[in-house]
Short mmCIF file of C-alpha atoms in Angstrom, two decimals:
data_model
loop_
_atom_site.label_atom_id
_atom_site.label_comp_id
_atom_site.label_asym_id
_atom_site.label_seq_id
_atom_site.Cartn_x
_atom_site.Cartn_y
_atom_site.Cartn_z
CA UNK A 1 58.88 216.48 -26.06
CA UNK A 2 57.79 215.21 -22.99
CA UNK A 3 59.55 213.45 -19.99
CA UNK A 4 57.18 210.49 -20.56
CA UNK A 5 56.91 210.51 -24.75
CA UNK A 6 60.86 210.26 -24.27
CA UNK A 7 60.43 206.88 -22.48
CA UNK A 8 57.47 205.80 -24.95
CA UNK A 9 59.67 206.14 -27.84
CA UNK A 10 62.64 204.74 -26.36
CA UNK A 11 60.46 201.45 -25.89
CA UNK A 12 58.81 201.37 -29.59
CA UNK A 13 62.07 202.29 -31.32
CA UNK A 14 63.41 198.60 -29.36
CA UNK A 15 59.86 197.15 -29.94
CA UNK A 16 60.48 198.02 -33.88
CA UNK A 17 64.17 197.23 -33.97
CA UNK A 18 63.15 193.81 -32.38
CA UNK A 19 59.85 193.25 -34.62
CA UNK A 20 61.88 193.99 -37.75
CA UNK A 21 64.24 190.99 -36.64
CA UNK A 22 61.07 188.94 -35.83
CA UNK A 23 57.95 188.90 -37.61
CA UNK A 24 55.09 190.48 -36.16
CA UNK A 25 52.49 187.82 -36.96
CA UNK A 26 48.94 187.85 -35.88
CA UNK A 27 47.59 184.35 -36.61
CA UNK A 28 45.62 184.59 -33.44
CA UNK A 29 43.49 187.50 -31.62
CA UNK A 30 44.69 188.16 -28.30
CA UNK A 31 43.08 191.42 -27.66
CA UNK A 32 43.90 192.75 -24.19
CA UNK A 33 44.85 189.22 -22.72
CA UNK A 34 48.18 189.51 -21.49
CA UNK A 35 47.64 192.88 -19.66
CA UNK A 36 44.61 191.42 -18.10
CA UNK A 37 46.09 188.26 -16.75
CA UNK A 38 49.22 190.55 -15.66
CA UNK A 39 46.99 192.76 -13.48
CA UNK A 40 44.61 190.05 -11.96
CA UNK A 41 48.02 188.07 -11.33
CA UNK A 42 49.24 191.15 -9.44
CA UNK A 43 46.25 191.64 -7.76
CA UNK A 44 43.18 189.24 -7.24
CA UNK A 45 40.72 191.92 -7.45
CA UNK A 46 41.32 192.43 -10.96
CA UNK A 47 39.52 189.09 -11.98
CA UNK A 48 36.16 190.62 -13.30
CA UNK A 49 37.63 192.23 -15.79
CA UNK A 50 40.36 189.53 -16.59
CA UNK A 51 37.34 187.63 -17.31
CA UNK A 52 35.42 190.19 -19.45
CA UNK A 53 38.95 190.70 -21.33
CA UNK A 54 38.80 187.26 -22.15
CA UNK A 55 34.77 187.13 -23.52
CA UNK A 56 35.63 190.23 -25.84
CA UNK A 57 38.91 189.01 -26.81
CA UNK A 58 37.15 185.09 -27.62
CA UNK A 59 34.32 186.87 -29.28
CA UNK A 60 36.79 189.33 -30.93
CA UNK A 61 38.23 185.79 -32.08
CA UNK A 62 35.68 183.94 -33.21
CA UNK A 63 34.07 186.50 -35.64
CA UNK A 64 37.64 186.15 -37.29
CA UNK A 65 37.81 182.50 -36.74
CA UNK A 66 41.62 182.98 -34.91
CA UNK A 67 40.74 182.27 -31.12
CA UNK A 68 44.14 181.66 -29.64
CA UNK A 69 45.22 179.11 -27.88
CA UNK A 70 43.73 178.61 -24.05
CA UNK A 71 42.01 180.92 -24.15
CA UNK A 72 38.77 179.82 -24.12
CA UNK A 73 40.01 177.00 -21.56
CA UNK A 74 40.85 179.88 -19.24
CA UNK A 75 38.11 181.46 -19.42
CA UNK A 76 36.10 177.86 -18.62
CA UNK A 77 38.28 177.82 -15.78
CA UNK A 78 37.37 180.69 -14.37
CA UNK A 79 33.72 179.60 -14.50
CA UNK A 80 34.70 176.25 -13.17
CA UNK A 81 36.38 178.09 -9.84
CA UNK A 82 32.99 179.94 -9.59
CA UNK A 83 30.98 176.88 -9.61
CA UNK A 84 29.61 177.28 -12.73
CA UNK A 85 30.44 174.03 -14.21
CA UNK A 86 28.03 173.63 -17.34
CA UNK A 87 29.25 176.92 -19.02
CA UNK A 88 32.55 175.54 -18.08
CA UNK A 89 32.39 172.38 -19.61
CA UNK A 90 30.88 174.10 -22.93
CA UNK A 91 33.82 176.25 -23.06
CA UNK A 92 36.37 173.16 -22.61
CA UNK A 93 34.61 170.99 -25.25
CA UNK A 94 35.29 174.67 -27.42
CA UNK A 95 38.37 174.51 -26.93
CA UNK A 96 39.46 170.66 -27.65
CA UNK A 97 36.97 171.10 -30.93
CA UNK A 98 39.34 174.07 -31.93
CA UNK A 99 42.70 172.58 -30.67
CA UNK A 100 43.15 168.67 -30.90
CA UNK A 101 46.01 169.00 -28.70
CA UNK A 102 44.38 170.07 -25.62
CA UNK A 103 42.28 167.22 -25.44
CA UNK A 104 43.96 164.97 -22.45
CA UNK A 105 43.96 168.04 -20.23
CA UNK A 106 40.41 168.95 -21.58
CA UNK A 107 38.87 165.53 -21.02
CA UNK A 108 40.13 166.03 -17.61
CA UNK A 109 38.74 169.35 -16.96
CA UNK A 110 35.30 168.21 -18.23
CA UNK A 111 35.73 164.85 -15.86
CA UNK A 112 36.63 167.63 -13.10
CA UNK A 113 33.74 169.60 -13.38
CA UNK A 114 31.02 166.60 -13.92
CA UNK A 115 32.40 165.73 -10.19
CA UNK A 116 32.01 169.23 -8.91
CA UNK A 117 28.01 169.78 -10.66
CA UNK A 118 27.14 166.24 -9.34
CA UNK A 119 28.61 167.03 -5.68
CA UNK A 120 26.10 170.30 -5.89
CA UNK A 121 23.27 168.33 -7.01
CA UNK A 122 23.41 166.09 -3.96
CA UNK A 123 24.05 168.50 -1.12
CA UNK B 1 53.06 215.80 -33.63
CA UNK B 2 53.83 213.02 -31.03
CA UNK B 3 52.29 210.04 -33.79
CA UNK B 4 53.94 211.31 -36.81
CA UNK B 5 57.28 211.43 -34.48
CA UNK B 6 56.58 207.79 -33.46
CA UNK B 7 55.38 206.75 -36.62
CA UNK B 8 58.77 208.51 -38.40
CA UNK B 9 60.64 206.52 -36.02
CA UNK B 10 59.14 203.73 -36.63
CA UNK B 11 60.21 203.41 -39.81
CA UNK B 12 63.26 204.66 -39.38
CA UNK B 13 64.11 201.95 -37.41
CA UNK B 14 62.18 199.50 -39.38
CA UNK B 15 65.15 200.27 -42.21
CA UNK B 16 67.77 200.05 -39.98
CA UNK B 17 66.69 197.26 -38.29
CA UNK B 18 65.82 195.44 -41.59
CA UNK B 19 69.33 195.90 -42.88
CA UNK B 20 70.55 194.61 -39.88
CA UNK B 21 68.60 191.64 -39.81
CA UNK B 22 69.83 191.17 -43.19
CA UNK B 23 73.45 190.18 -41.84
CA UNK B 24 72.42 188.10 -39.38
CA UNK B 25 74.82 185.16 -38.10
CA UNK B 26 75.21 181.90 -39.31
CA UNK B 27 73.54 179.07 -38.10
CA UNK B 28 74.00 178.37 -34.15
CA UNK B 29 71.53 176.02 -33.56
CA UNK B 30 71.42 172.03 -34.67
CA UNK B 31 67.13 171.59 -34.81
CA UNK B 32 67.59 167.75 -35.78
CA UNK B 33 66.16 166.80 -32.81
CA UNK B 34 63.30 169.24 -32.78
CA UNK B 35 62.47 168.47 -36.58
CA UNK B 36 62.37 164.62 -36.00
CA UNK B 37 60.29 164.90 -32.53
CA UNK B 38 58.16 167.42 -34.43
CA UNK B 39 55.98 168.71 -31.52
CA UNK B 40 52.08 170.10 -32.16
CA UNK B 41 51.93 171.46 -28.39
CA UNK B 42 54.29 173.12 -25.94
CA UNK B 43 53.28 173.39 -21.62
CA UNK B 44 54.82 176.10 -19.93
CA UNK B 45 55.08 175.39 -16.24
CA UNK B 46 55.89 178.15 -13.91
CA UNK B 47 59.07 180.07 -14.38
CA UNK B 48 61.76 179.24 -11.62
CA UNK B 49 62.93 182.43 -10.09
CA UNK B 50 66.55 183.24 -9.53
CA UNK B 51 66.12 187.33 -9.28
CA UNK B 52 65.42 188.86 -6.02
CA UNK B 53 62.10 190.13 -7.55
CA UNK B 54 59.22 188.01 -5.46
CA UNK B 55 56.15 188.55 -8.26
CA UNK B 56 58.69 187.85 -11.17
CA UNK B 57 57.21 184.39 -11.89
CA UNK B 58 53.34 185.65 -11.42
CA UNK B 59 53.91 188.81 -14.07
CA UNK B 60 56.11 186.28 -16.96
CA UNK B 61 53.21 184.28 -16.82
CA UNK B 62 51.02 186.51 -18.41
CA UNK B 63 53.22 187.14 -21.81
CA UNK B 64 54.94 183.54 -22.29
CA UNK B 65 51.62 182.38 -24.55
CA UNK B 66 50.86 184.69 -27.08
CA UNK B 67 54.94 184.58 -28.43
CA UNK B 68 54.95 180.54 -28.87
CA UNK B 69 51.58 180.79 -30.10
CA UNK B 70 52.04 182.63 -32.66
CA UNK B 71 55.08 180.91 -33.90
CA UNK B 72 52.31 177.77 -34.95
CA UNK B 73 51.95 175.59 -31.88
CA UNK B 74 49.35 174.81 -29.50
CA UNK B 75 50.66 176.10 -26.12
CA UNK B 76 48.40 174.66 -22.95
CA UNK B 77 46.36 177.73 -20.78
CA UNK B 78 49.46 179.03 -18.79
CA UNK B 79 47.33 180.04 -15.63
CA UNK B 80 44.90 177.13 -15.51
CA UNK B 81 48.42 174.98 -15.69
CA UNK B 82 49.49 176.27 -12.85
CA UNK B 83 46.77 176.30 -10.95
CA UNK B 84 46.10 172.36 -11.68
CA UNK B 85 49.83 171.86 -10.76
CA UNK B 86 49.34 173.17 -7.56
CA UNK B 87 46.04 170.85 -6.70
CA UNK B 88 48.92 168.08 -7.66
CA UNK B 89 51.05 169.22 -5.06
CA UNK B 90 53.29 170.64 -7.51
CA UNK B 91 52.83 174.45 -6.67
CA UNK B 92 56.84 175.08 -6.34
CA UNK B 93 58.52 175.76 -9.68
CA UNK B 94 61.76 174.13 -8.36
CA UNK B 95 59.92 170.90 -8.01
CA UNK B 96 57.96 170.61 -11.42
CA UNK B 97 61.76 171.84 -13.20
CA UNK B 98 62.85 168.73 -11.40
CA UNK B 99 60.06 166.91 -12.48
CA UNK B 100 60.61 164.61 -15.38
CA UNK B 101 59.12 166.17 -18.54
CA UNK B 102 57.83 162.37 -18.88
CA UNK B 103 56.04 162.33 -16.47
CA UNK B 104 53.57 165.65 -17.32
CA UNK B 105 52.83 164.07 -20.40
CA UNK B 106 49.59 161.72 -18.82
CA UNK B 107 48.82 164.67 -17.19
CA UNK B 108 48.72 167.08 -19.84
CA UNK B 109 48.76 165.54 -22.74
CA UNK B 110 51.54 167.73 -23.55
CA UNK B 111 54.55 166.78 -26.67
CA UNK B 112 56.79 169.29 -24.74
CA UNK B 113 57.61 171.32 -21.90
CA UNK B 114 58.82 174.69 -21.68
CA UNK B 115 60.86 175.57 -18.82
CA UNK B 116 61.65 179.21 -18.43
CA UNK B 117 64.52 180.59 -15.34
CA UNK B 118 63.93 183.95 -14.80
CA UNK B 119 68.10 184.75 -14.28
CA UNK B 120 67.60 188.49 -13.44
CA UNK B 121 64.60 190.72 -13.13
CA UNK B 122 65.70 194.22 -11.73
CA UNK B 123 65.71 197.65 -11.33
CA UNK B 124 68.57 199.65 -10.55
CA UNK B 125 68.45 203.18 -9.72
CA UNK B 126 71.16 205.74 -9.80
CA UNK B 127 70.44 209.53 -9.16
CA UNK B 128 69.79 210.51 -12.56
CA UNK B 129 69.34 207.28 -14.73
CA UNK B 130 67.74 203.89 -13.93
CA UNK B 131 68.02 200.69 -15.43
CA UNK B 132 65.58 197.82 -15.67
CA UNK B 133 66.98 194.47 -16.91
CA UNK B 134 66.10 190.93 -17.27
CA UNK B 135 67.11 188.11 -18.29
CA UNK B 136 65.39 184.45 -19.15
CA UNK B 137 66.97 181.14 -19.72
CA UNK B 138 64.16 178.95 -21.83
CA UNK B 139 64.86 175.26 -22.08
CA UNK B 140 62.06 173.05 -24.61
CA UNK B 141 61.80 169.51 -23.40
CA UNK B 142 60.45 166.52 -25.55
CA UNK B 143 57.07 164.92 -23.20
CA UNK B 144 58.04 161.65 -24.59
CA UNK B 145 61.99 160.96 -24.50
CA UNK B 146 62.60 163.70 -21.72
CA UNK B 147 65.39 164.79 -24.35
CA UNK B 148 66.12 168.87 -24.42
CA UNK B 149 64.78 170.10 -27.95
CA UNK B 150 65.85 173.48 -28.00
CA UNK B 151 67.10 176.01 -25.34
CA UNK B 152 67.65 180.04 -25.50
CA UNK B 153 68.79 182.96 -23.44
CA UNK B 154 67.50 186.25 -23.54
CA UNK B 155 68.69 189.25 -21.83
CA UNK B 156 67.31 192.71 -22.19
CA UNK B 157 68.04 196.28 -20.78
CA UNK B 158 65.85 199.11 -21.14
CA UNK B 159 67.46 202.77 -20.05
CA UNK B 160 65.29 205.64 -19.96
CA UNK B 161 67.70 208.65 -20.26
CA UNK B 162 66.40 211.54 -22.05
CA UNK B 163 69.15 211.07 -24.56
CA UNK B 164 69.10 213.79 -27.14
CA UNK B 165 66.52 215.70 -26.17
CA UNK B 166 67.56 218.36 -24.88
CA UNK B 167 65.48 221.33 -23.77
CA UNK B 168 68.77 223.59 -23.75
CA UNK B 169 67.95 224.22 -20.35
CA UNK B 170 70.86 222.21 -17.93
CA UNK B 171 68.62 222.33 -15.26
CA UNK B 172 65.49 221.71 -16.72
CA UNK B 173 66.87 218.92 -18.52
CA UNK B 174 68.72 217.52 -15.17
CA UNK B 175 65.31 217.33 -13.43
CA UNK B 176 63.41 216.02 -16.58
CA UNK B 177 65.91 212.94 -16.48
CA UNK B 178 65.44 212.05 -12.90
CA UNK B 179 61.47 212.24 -13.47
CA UNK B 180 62.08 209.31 -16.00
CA UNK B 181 64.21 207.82 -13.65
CA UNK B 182 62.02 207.77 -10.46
CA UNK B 183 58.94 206.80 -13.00
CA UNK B 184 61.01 203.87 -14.04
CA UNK B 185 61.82 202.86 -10.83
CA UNK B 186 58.50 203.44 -9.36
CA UNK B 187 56.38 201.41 -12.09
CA UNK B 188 59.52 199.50 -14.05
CA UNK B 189 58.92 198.45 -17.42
CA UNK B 190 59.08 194.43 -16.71
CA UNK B 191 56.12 193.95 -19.06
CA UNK B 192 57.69 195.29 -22.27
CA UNK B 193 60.65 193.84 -21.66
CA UNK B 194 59.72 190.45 -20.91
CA UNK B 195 57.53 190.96 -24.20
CA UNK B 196 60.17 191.48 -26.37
CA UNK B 197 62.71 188.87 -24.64
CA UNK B 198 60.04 186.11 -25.18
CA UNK B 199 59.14 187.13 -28.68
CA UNK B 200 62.74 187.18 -29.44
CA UNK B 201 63.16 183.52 -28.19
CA UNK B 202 60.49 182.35 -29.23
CA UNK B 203 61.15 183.56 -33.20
CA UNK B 204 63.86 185.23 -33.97
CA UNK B 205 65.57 184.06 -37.29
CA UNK B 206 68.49 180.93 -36.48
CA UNK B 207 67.60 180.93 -32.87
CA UNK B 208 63.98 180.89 -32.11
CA UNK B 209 61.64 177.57 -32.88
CA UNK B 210 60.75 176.92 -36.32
CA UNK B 211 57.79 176.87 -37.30
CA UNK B 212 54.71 175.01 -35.81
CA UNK B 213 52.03 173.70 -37.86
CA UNK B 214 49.52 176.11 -36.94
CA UNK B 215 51.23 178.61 -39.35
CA UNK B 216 50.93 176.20 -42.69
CA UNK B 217 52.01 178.26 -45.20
CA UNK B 218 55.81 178.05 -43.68
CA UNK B 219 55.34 174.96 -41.32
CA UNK B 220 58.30 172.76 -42.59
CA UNK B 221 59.41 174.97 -45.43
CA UNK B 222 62.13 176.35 -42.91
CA UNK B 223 64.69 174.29 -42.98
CA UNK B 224 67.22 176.54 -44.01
CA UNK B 225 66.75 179.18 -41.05
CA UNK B 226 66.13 176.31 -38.52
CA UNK B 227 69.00 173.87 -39.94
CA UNK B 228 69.15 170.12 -39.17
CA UNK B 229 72.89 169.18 -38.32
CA UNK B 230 75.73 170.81 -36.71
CA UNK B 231 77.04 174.33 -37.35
CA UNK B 232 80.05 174.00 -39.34
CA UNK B 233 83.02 175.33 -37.52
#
């Protein structure tokens, strides 16, 4: 057995002691999300494919009708930063339609980026 | 050969651990408050670092949604959050734990808050064996009373020592273990950890949250793992 196989098992036998304790639910579809964010929080460069992790992991989501929380909010963040406000806004009225909740922050996102599109149209 | 030894593992432990579970304590916990505020949505604001790790805060960010998410509530975009605090002039974590749950409601929209203190995030190395540990304090405040609903504490260790597995070589076995150990130390296994930590708070039986109303089919039905009233003595 291998040095690092030693150190793989060592973490699933915990992972399976924990998840035994706990149940391992999937309501939602979080595909590769968490790793993603971790790297592009680490390092800025990974962004691109934070972003692409998120469009396969809502599209992964919707087919199965369990998009997870924020994540479609993130993702319309993302655009928003870029400047691209209408796909932005289309992904923030996504997510309030999916989660109630969300709405005060959503409203506020969509108010946000209405500013930002009419501050490019007039300059 | 290294799946079915996984897999055989797996299971193994799935036994044991199922067993275990079965013995669990009594209840610890009183959830009256958290069953009459009933929350639908939970903010987590950036963790407050107490470890001498610098990128603790940036890294727990990434795996704090997915656990409380699953567990049935609606839990706010955790790096858009903190982004938006920071155009509020709220960027320091010290400042928005100070800040009055209250008063992130109007912002947000939020029923609670979720305040996580990362207590220790570290990586200790000694010759042949290396330790990475952490440890989270998680405290759930109500938006609209700025009453605590529920707090936890999680601390996990993770050794990698090449415990029983033995290549009957001394030496070969010597050098294997401080491999792991300078691997562990070079590229430390925060993310699993802080994975398991947060799924533990988040729903382990007696201790965790009950359950939100995103997961129906149990929302409310759990009364008797996530008991109203105090723990008798």
């Amino acid at each position: 057995m291998t040095v690092r196989k030693t150190g793989l098992i060592a973490i699933v036998i915990a992972s399976a002691a924990i998840s035994a304790c706990t149940t391992t639910t999937n309501r939602f579809e979080w595909g590769g999300y968490e790793t993603a964010l971790y790297n592009y929080a680490r390092n800025p460069e990974q962004r691109q494919n934070y972003k692409e992790e998120l469009e396969r992991t809502i599209e992964r989501g919707r087919q199965q009708d369990k998009i997870a929380p924020g994540l479609l909010a993130e993702l319309g963040y993302l655009h928003l930063e870029e400047g691209d406000a209408i796909t932005a806004v289309d992904l923030f009225r996504e997510e309030m339609r999916l989660f109630p909740e969300s709405e005060v922050l959503m409203m506020r996102a969509i108010d946000s980026a209405a500013g930002t599109s009419q501050n490019e149209a007039s300059s | 050969m290294a799946r079915f030894a996984l897999r055989a593992a797996c299971i193994a432990v799935c036994l044991f651990g199922a067993t275990a579970c079965a013995t669990v304590t009594p209840q610890t916990k009183d959830y009256t408050a958290f069953r009459s505020e009933d929350p639908r949505s939970i903010l987590v604001v950036p963790a407050l670092n107490n470890s001498i790790n610098i990128p603790a805060p940036d890294i727990f960010l990434s795996t704090i949604s997915r656990p409380f998410s699953e567990r049935g509530y609606y839990v706010f975009p955790a790096y858009m959050v903190k982004r938006l605090l920071e155009e509020d002039g709220l960027a320091d974590a010290g400042l928005v734990h100070n800040t009055d749950s209250q008063r992130l409601q109007p912002l947000f929209g939020c029923d609670t808050v979720l305040y996580v203190t990362i207590q220790r995030w570290e990586s200790q190395y000694v010759v042949l064996s290396s330790t990475t540990s952490v440890e989270f304090d998680y405290t759930l405040k109500s938006c609209e009373t700025g009453e605590t609903l529920w707090s936890d504490n999680q601390a996990m260790v993770y050794s990698p020592d090449s415990s029983g597995n033995s290549s009957g070589n001394v030496l070969a076995d010597l050098i294997a273990q401080a491999i792991v150990a300078a691997i562990e130390k070079g590229a430390p296994n925060y993310l699993p950890l802080t994975m398991q930590a947060n799924a533990l708070a988040a729903g382990a039986a007696y201790t965790g949250l009950p359950a939100g109303p995103y997961r129906p089919e149990i929302y409310r039905q759990d009364g008797e793992i996530y008991p109203s009233g105090t723990p008798a003595p």
